[in-house]
PDB file of C-alpha atoms in Angstrom:
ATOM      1  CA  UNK A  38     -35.199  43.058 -25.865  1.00  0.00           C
ATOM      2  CA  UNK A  39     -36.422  43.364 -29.225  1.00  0.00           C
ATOM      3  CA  UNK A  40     -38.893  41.260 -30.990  1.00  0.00           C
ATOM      4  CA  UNK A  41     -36.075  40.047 -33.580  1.00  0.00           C
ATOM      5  CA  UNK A  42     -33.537  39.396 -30.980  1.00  0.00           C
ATOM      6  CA  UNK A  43     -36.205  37.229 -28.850  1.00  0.00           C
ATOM      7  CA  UNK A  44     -36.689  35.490 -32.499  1.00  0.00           C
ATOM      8  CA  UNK A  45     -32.708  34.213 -33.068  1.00  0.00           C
ATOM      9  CA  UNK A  46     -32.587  33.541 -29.261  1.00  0.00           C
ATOM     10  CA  UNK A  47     -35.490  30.881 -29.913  1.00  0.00           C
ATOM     11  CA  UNK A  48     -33.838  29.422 -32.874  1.00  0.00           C
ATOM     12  CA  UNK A  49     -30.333  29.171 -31.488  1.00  0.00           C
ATOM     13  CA  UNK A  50     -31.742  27.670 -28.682  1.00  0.00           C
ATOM     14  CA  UNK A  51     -34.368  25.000 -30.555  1.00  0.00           C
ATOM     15  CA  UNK A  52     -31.185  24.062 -32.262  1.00  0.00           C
ATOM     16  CA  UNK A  53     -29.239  23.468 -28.998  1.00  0.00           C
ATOM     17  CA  UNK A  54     -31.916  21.456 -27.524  1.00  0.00           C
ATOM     18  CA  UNK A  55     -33.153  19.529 -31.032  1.00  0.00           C
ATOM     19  CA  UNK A  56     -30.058  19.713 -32.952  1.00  0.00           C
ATOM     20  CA  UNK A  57     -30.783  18.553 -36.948  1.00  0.00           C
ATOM     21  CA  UNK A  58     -28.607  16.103 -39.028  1.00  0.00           C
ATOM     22  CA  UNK A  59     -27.017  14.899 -35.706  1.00  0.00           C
ATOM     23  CA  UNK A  60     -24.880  11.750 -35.817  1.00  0.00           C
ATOM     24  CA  UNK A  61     -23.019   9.914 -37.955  1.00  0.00           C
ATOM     25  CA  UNK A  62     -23.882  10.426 -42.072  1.00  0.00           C
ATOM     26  CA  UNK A  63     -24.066   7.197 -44.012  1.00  0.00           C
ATOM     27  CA  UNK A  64     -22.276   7.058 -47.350  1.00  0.00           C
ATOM     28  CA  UNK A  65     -20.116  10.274 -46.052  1.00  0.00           C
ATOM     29  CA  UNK A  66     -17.743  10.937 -49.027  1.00  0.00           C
ATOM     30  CA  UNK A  67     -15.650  13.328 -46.345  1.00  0.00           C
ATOM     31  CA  UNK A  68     -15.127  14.003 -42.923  1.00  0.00           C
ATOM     32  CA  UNK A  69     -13.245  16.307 -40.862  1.00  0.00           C
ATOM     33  CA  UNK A  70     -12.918  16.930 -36.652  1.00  0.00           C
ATOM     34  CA  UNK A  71     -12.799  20.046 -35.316  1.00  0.00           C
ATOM     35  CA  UNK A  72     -11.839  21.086 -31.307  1.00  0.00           C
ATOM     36  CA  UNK A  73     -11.841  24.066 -29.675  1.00  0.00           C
ATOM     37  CA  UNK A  74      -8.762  24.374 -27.040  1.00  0.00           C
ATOM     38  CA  UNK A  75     -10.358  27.313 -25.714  1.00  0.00           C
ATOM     39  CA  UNK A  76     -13.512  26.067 -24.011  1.00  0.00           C
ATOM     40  CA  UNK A  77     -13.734  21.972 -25.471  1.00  0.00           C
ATOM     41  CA  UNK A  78     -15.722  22.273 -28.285  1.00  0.00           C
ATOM     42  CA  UNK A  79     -15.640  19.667 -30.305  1.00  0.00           C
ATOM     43  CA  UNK A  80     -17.710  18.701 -33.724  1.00  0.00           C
ATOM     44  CA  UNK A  81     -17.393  16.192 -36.358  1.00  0.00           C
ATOM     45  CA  UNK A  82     -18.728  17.136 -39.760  1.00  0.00           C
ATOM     46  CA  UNK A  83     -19.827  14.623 -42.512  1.00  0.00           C
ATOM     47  CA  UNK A  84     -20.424  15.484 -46.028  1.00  0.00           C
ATOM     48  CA  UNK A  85     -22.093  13.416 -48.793  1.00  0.00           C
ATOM     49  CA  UNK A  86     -21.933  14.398 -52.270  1.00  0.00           C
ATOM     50  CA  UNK A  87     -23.273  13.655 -55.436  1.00  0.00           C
ATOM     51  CA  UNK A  88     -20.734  15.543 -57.730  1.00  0.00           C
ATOM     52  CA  UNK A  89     -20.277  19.178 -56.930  1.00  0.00           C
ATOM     53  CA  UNK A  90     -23.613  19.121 -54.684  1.00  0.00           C
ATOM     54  CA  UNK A  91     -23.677  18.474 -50.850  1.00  0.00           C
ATOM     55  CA  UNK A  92     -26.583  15.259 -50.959  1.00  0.00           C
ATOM     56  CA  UNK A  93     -25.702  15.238 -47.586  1.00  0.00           C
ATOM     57  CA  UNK A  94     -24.562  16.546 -44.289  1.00  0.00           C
ATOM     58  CA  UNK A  95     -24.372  16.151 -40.851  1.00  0.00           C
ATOM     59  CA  UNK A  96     -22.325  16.109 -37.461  1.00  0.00           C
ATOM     60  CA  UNK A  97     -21.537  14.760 -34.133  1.00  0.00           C
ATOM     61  CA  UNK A  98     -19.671  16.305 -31.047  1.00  0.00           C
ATOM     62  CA  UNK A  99     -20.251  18.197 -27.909  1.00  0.00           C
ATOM     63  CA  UNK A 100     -19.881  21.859 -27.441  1.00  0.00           C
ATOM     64  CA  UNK A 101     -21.912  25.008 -25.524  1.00  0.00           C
ATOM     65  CA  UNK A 102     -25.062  26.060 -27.286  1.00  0.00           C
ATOM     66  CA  UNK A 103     -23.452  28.199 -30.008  1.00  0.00           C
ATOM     67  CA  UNK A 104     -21.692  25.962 -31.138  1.00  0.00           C
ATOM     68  CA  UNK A 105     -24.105  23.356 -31.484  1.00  0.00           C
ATOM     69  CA  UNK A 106     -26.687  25.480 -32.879  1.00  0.00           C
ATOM     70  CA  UNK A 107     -24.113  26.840 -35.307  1.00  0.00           C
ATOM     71  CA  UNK A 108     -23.347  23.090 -36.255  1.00  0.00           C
ATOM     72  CA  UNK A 109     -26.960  22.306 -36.572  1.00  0.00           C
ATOM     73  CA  UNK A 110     -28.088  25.712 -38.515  1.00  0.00           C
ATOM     74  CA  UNK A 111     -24.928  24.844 -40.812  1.00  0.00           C
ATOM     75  CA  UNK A 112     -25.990  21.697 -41.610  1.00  0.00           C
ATOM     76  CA  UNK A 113     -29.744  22.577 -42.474  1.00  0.00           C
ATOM     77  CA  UNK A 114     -28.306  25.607 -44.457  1.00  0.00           C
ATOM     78  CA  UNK A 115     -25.821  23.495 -46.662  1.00  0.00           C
ATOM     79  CA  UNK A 116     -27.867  20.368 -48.071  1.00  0.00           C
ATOM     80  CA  UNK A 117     -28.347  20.448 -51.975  1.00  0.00           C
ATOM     81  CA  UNK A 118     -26.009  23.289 -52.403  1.00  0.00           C
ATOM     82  CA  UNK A 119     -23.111  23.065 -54.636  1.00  0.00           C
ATOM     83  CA  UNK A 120     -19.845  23.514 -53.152  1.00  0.00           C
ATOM     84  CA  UNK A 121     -18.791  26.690 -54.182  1.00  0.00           C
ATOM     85  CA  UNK A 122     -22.053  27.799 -53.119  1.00  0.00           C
ATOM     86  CA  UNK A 123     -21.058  26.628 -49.560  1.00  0.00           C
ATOM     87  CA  UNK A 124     -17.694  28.395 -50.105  1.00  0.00           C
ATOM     88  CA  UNK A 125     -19.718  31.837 -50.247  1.00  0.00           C
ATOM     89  CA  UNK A 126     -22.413  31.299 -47.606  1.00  0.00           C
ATOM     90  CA  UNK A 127     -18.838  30.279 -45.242  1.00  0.00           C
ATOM     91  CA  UNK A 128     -17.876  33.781 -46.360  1.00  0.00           C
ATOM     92  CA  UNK A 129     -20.869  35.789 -45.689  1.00  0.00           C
ATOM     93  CA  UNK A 130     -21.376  33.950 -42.335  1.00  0.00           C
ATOM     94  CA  UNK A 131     -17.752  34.394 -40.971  1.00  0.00           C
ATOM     95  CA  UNK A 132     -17.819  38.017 -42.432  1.00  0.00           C
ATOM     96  CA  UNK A 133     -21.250  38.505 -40.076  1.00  0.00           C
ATOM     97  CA  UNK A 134     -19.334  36.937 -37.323  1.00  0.00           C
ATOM     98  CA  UNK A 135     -16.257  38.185 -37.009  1.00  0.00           C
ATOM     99  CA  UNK A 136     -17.058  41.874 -38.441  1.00  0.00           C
ATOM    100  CA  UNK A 137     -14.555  41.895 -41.159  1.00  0.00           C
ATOM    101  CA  UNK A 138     -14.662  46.145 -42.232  1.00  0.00           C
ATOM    102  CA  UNK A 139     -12.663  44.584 -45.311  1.00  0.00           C
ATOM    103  CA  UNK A 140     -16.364  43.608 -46.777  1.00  0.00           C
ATOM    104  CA  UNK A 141     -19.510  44.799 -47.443  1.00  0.00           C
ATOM    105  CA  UNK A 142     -22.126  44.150 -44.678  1.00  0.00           C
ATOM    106  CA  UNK A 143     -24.337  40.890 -45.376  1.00  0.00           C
ATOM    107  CA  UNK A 144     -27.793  41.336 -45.882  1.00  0.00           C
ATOM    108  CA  UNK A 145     -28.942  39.372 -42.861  1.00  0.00           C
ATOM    109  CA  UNK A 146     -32.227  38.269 -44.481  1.00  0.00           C
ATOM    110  CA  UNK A 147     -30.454  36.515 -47.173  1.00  0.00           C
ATOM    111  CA  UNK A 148     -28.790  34.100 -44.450  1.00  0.00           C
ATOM    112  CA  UNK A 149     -31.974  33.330 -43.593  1.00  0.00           C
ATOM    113  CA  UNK A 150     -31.785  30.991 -40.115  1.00  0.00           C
ATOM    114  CA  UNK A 151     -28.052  31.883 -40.041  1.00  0.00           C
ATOM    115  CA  UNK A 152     -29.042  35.686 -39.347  1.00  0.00           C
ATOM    116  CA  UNK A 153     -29.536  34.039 -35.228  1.00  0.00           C
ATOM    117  CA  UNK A 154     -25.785  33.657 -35.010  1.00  0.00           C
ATOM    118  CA  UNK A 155     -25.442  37.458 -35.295  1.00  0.00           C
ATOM    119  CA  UNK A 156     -25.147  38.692 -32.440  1.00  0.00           C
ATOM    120  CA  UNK A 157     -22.270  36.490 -31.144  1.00  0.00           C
ATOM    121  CA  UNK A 158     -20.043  39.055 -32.947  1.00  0.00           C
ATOM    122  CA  UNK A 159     -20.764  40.961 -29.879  1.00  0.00           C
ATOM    123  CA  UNK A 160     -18.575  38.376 -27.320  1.00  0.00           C
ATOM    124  CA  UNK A 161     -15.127  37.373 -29.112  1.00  0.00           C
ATOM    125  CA  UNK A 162     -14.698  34.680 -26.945  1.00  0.00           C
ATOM    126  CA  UNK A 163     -17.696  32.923 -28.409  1.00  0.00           C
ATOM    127  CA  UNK A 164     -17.005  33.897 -32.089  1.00  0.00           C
ATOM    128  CA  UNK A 165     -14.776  30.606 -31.918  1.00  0.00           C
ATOM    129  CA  UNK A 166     -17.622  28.558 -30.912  1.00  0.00           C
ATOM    130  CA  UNK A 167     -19.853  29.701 -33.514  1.00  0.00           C
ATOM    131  CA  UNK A 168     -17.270  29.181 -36.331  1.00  0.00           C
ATOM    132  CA  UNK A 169     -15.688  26.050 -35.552  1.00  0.00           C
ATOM    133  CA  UNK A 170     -18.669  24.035 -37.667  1.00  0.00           C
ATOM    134  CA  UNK A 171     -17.649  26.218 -40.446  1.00  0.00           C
ATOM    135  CA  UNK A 172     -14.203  25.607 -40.399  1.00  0.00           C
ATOM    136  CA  UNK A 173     -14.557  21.625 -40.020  1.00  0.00           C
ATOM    137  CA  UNK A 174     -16.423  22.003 -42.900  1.00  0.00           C
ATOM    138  CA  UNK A 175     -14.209  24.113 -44.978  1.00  0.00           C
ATOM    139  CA  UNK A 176     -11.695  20.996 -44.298  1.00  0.00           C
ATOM    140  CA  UNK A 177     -13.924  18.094 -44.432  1.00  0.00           C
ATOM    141  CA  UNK A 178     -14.462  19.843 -48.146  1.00  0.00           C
ATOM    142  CA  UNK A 179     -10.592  19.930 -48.812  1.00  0.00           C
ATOM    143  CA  UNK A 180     -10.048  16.640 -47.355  1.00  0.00           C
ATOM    144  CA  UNK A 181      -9.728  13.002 -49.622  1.00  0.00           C
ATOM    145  CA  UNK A 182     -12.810  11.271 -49.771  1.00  0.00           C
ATOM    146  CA  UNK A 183     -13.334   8.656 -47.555  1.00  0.00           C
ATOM    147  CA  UNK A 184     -12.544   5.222 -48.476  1.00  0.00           C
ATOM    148  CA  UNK A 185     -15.368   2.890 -48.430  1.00  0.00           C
ATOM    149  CA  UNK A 186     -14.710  -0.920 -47.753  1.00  0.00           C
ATOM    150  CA  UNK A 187     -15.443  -3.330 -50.847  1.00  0.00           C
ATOM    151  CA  UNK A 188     -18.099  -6.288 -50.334  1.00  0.00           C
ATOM    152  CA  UNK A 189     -16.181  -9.280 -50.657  1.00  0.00           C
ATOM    153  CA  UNK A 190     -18.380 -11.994 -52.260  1.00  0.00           C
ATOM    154  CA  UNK A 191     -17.912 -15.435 -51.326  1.00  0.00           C
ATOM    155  CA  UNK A 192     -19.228 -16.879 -53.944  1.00  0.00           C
TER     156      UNK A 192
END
């Protein structure tokens, strides 16, 4: 195995075992579910934002490592980028994963982290599982903010 493989094999898995920005967001503007009928993957993402940035975001759930570490890298990857900025890196990700020949090849070191989730393009049955953070994201982003409960004063 090569040195670079062993490299995203140790980061997928550090993000399996200590996943970052799990659990609930406070002050989550959106949220969205996600499930994956296929093998039970399931993710809740939270996003927090201050205008057009993501302030914020995180998720809960329970899935297979992939998924988790996909959830986890996603979330690290995303905070205090602007949303359309999160639109492309959702494009250059699911281009790396699912091999689209309709676009150019991603430069791998500009994904940084994300560059781990690679070689999952090699299984198709797991390309779900490393997407389905991405796609709960693409419709916590489209979904109405969340409404927050008023104080009530009782003075």
């Amino acid at each position: 195995m090569s040195e670079l493989t062993d490299l995203y094999q140790d980061i997928i898995l550090d993000h399996c075992k200590r996943p970052r920005n799990f659990g609930q967001l406070a002050g989550a503007d959106q949220v969205a579910e996600g499930y994956n009928p296929l093998c039970g993957d399931k993710v809740k993402i939270y996003v927090r934002r201050d205008g057009d940035r993501l302030d914020g975001v995180g998720f809960e759930g329970s899935g297979c490592a992939i998924s988790t570490a996909s959830a986890s890298l996603l979330t690290e990857a995303l905070a205090g980028r602007t949303v359309p900025e999160a639109q492309q890196l959702f494009d250059a990700v699911h281009a790396m994963l699912t091999g689209d020949p309709s676009r150019p090849a991603e430069d791998t070191e500009r994904l940084g982290k994300l560059a781990a989730l690679a070689g999952v393009r090699e299984y198709p049955m797991r390309v779900k599982c490393a997407t389905l953070a991405w796609h709960t994201l693409q419709a916590a982003l489209a979904s109405d903010p969340v409404r927050r409960a008023t104080p009530v004063s009782t003075e």
